[in-house]
XYZ file of C-alpha atoms in Angstrom:
350
model
C 130.269 145.695 71.300
C 133.145 147.993 70.600
C 134.073 151.476 72.144
C 133.315 152.913 68.506
C 129.960 151.292 68.481
C 128.992 152.401 71.866
C 129.773 156.041 70.707
C 127.477 155.618 67.851
C 124.803 153.961 69.922
C 124.785 157.125 72.030
C 124.993 159.496 68.951
C 122.160 157.893 67.207
C 120.018 157.585 70.404
C 120.452 161.196 71.371
C 119.565 162.401 67.874
C 116.413 160.317 67.725
C 115.394 161.385 71.372
C 115.916 165.044 70.481
C 113.241 164.739 67.599
C 111.071 162.574 69.888
C 111.059 165.313 72.238
C 110.074 167.863 69.883
C 106.953 165.966 68.929
C 106.100 164.900 72.401
C 103.988 168.141 73.477
C 101.394 167.218 70.805
C 101.207 163.596 71.803
C 100.739 164.622 75.590
C 98.102 167.204 74.683
C 96.126 164.800 72.780
C 96.338 161.654 74.855
C 97.057 163.311 78.162
C 100.119 162.791 80.384
C 99.030 159.934 82.455
C 98.173 157.660 79.441
C 101.391 158.426 77.541
C 103.386 157.830 80.631
C 101.837 154.279 80.697
C 102.827 153.585 77.177
C 106.446 154.952 77.546
C 106.854 152.906 80.904
C 105.690 149.915 78.778
C 108.302 150.662 76.039
C 111.038 150.975 78.740
C 110.148 147.593 80.093
C 110.282 146.025 76.613
C 113.399 147.691 75.875
C 115.054 146.169 79.059
C 113.904 142.724 78.282
C 115.222 143.149 74.640
C 118.528 144.198 76.028
C 118.553 141.035 78.006
C 117.633 138.576 75.034
C 119.489 140.330 72.377
C 121.488 138.256 70.248
C 122.512 140.368 67.381
C 123.882 143.881 66.958
C 121.091 145.088 65.199
C 118.765 143.939 68.048
C 121.055 145.476 70.637
C 121.182 148.905 68.792
C 117.434 148.973 68.380
C 116.786 148.145 72.022
C 119.541 150.718 73.135
C 117.699 153.308 71.107
C 114.270 152.409 72.515
C 115.697 152.334 76.172
C 117.456 155.679 75.940
C 114.668 157.388 74.207
C 111.909 156.062 76.646
C 114.088 157.131 79.773
C 114.262 160.635 78.448
C 110.589 160.820 77.835
C 109.399 159.288 81.087
C 111.352 162.082 82.813
C 109.497 164.583 81.000
C 106.146 162.852 82.119
C 107.494 162.789 85.620
C 108.302 166.764 85.299
C 104.704 167.359 84.368
C 103.312 165.249 87.477
C 105.467 167.080 89.780
C 104.649 170.491 88.426
C 101.041 169.932 88.799
C 101.482 169.221 92.539
C 104.243 172.044 93.215
C 103.587 175.465 94.615
C 106.045 178.211 93.162
C 107.331 179.182 96.545
C 108.351 175.528 97.182
C 109.605 174.557 94.025
C 113.264 174.458 95.060
C 112.526 172.034 97.860
C 110.239 169.975 95.864
C 112.507 169.614 93.056
C 115.507 168.825 95.013
C 113.903 166.275 97.216
C 112.790 164.550 94.042
C 116.480 164.701 92.763
C 117.752 163.403 95.929
C 115.732 160.327 95.856
C 116.632 159.760 92.162
C 120.267 160.152 92.891
C 120.070 157.609 95.698
C 119.170 155.231 92.974
C 121.952 156.206 90.720
C 124.483 155.838 93.654
C 123.029 152.437 94.629
C 122.640 151.043 91.087
C 126.429 150.416 90.369
C 126.695 148.686 93.765
C 123.814 146.490 93.229
C 124.888 145.787 89.663
C 128.250 144.690 90.641
C 126.730 141.688 92.299
C 125.016 140.640 89.084
C 127.640 141.241 86.645
C 129.786 137.991 86.099
C 132.786 137.662 83.639
C 131.661 140.821 81.865
C 128.055 139.527 81.241
C 125.820 142.599 81.791
C 122.565 140.700 80.980
C 121.354 140.031 84.243
C 121.388 143.916 85.097
C 118.726 144.380 82.402
C 116.599 141.589 83.609
C 116.717 142.972 87.064
C 116.082 146.593 85.885
C 112.881 145.125 84.156
C 111.904 143.105 87.324
C 112.262 146.179 89.571
C 109.879 148.222 87.106
C 106.995 145.885 87.614
C 105.833 147.241 91.157
C 106.644 150.602 90.074
C 104.234 150.241 87.354
C 101.691 148.531 89.519
C 101.738 151.538 92.013
C 101.612 153.978 89.153
C 98.384 152.300 87.758
C 96.838 152.146 91.376
C 97.463 155.831 91.979
C 95.864 156.730 88.531
C 93.058 158.691 90.125
C 95.492 161.134 91.519
C 97.738 161.355 88.512
C 95.213 161.778 85.788
C 95.344 165.254 84.112
C 93.240 167.923 85.644
C 94.436 170.756 83.372
C 94.226 171.584 79.682
C 97.723 171.425 78.049
C 98.826 174.320 75.532
C 99.134 173.119 72.030
C 101.970 175.328 70.705
C 103.675 174.756 67.747
C 107.310 174.044 67.737
C 107.985 177.489 66.013
C 105.897 179.321 68.754
C 107.818 177.566 71.374
C 111.329 178.296 69.833
C 110.017 182.126 69.396
C 108.901 182.301 72.989
C 112.180 180.936 74.184
C 114.199 183.512 72.280
C 112.028 186.348 73.056
C 112.234 185.587 76.898
C 115.448 186.260 78.456
C 114.753 184.145 81.496
C 113.911 180.986 79.594
C 116.450 181.751 76.860
C 119.275 182.138 79.498
C 118.269 178.949 81.694
C 117.912 176.866 78.648
C 121.483 177.860 77.780
C 122.675 177.019 81.024
C 121.206 173.774 80.903
C 122.825 172.921 77.511
C 126.244 173.955 79.296
C 125.737 171.694 82.252
C 124.833 168.556 79.731
C 127.996 169.538 77.627
C 130.113 169.018 80.862
C 128.356 165.780 81.418
C 128.933 164.480 77.971
C 132.546 165.278 77.889
C 133.371 164.574 81.665
C 131.563 161.084 81.551
C 133.677 159.914 78.537
C 136.983 161.586 78.840
C 137.584 161.800 82.503
C 137.810 158.297 82.812
C 140.158 157.674 79.736
C 142.541 160.584 81.037
C 142.709 159.150 84.425
C 143.241 155.678 83.300
C 145.439 156.096 80.179
C 147.354 159.218 81.241
C 147.528 159.387 84.899
C 147.739 155.619 85.283
C 144.977 154.841 87.750
C 143.313 151.312 87.529
C 139.694 150.772 86.921
C 139.369 149.321 90.312
C 140.488 152.688 91.870
C 138.332 154.481 89.628
C 135.372 152.601 90.415
C 135.772 153.636 94.066
C 136.661 157.224 93.057
C 133.529 157.425 90.922
C 131.067 156.142 93.567
C 132.608 158.786 95.960
C 132.062 161.301 92.982
C 128.313 160.893 93.232
C 127.739 161.693 96.791
C 127.363 165.475 96.265
C 124.203 164.950 94.433
C 122.817 163.392 97.706
C 124.349 165.721 99.961
C 123.907 169.153 98.515
C 120.805 169.356 96.332
C 118.107 169.338 98.886
C 119.843 171.996 101.014
C 120.442 174.069 98.030
C 116.781 174.018 97.149
C 115.880 175.117 100.703
C 118.188 177.908 100.662
C 116.986 179.054 97.164
C 113.293 179.032 98.268
C 113.942 180.799 101.523
C 117.031 183.061 101.225
C 119.035 183.542 98.172
C 117.194 182.449 95.026
C 118.663 180.211 92.278
C 121.086 182.729 90.452
C 123.762 182.935 93.236
C 123.833 179.207 93.856
C 124.206 178.591 90.069
C 126.971 181.227 89.842
C 128.830 179.369 92.526
C 128.119 175.815 90.688
C 129.559 177.004 87.344
C 132.621 178.588 89.141
C 133.325 175.155 90.839
C 132.764 173.384 87.311
C 135.361 175.811 85.789
C 137.919 175.333 88.374
C 137.490 171.503 88.436
C 138.060 171.417 84.688
C 141.327 173.386 85.107
C 142.303 170.947 87.723
C 141.471 168.021 85.441
C 143.968 169.725 82.949
C 146.784 170.525 84.829
C 147.039 168.141 87.981
C 149.502 165.236 87.157
C 149.231 163.503 90.638
C 148.873 159.826 90.555
C 147.052 159.662 94.076
C 143.750 158.330 94.112
C 142.920 160.455 97.018
C 143.789 163.700 95.132
C 141.758 162.618 92.110
C 138.821 161.386 94.398
C 138.769 165.133 96.013
C 138.821 166.488 92.584
C 135.950 164.527 91.341
C 133.976 165.139 94.374
C 134.523 168.952 94.176
C 133.468 168.747 90.497
C 130.266 167.059 91.362
C 129.589 169.751 93.906
C 129.463 172.143 91.179
C 127.278 169.947 88.956
C 124.785 169.189 91.754
C 124.399 172.772 92.411
C 123.886 173.763 88.878
C 121.397 170.685 88.251
C 119.356 171.498 91.182
C 119.033 175.228 90.529
C 118.429 174.654 86.901
C 115.372 172.882 87.552
C 114.172 174.870 90.528
C 114.439 178.157 88.497
C 112.837 176.825 85.323
C 109.569 175.408 87.127
C 109.144 178.658 88.915
C 108.738 180.637 85.871
C 106.459 178.122 84.042
C 103.412 176.201 84.697
C 102.404 172.662 84.196
C 100.194 173.444 81.250
C 102.998 174.806 79.191
C 103.984 171.275 78.036
C 105.710 172.414 75.107
C 108.321 174.468 76.940
C 108.843 171.558 79.476
C 109.484 169.345 76.474
C 111.789 171.730 74.727
C 113.790 172.368 77.950
C 114.461 168.566 78.212
C 116.143 168.839 74.617
C 119.039 170.366 76.599
C 120.336 166.850 77.320
C 120.480 165.233 74.050
C 121.712 168.648 72.545
C 124.379 168.926 74.948
C 125.518 165.305 74.161
C 125.264 165.876 70.576
C 127.451 169.030 70.713
C 129.812 167.234 73.117
C 130.373 164.233 70.847
C 131.171 166.345 67.811
C 133.311 168.725 69.930
C 135.357 166.046 71.712
C 136.178 164.309 68.327
C 137.388 167.631 66.681
C 139.484 168.402 69.800
C 141.267 165.231 69.704
C 142.224 165.577 66.129
C 144.466 168.362 67.038
C 145.196 168.153 70.672
C 145.967 165.511 73.506
C 142.827 164.250 75.695
C 143.579 166.843 78.534
C 143.061 169.667 76.309
C 139.316 168.892 76.146
C 138.901 170.113 79.852
C 140.813 173.275 79.154
C 138.604 174.114 76.186
C 135.561 173.013 77.934
C 136.552 175.221 80.947
C 136.779 178.226 78.488
C 133.221 177.320 77.044
C 131.893 177.233 80.644
C 132.861 180.762 81.309
C 129.884 181.726 78.837
C 127.577 180.527 81.663
C 128.303 184.053 83.593
C 126.723 185.906 80.602
C 123.469 183.628 80.823
C 123.504 184.067 84.596
C 123.708 187.793 84.109
C 120.684 188.113 81.753
C 118.380 186.027 83.834
C 116.142 187.764 86.558
C 116.555 185.967 89.901
C 113.350 184.527 91.749
C 114.349 186.198 95.075
C-alpha cells in the first residue's frame, strides 16, 4: 500500500470515527456501556483478523476503518468504566495510572512486533494482536457483574451538548486544548520522521531507536504529574508547562540542523515530556468537572482526536504547497501559542 493510500486511509477513518462518536452517546444510553463494549471489542477482533487475511485493497481499506473506529470507540467505553469508579479528588492519580499502563503497552508493542515482522510482512502482527485480545475479552466477560451499568445516562441531543460546551468556559477550554494536543500529534507523527530522514539524513534504524526512547516520558512523568495535580498544584499549571515545552520543541524541530542522533533523541524526548504532561492533565481536568452519566460530553470530548487529525492532515497539505517541510513545525508552534488563552479561561481544580 502506497504512502498516499495510507494517508487516505487515515483521513477517511478519522472522518468516519468522528461521526460515529457523535451518535455513540445514544447507543450507550439505550443499550448500556457494558453491552456496547462487548460488541465493539468483537468488531475490533474481527477487524484484526480481516487485516491479517486481507487480499485486496478494498478488504484492507474496510478492515482498517473498522479497526481505527473500534479502537477510538472502546476508549470511550473505558472512560465511562473508569469514571464510574473514580472519586473526584483522586481523578489525577487514577487517570494517570491508567495512562501509564496503557503507555507501557505502546512502548512494548514496537519491540514485540519487530520479532514478528519479516521481509516487510506485517500480517503476523495483526494475528498476534487478535490472539492477545482473546484473554482480555474473557476477563472482561467474567468481570461483568462489577462492570455492568449502575447509573442512568443522560440522553442529550448533539445540539444540547454543543451548546453546553460553548456555554461552559471550563469544558470549552479543555476541549480546545485537547484538539491542540492532537493537532500536534497528527503533524509530528507524520512530518518529524520525514524531516529527520529526508532533510537531516538520519537512517530509519537510528530513528527507530530514537522513537522508542521518545516514548519513555509517557511512562515516567504522567503518574507523578497526576499525584501532584491531585495534592498540590492542580492541572492548569502543569498543562501550561507542557504546552511551553511543546512550543520550544517545535521551534527546535524547525531550527536545529545537527545530524547527531543523540541531539535529536534528546529533542524528541523533551517534546514528549510536554505531550505527556498535557495528555495526563487534559484527562485529569476533564473528568474532575464532569460525571460518568454525562456520556454525551465524554463522547464529544473524544472527538478531539479525529478532529485534530483531520485538521492536521489538511493543514500539513496546505503548508507543503508553499513551504518546505520544516515550516510545518514553525507554523504549528505559532498555533500552539493559542493554548495560553484557553489555559487562562479555565478555572483550576486547586
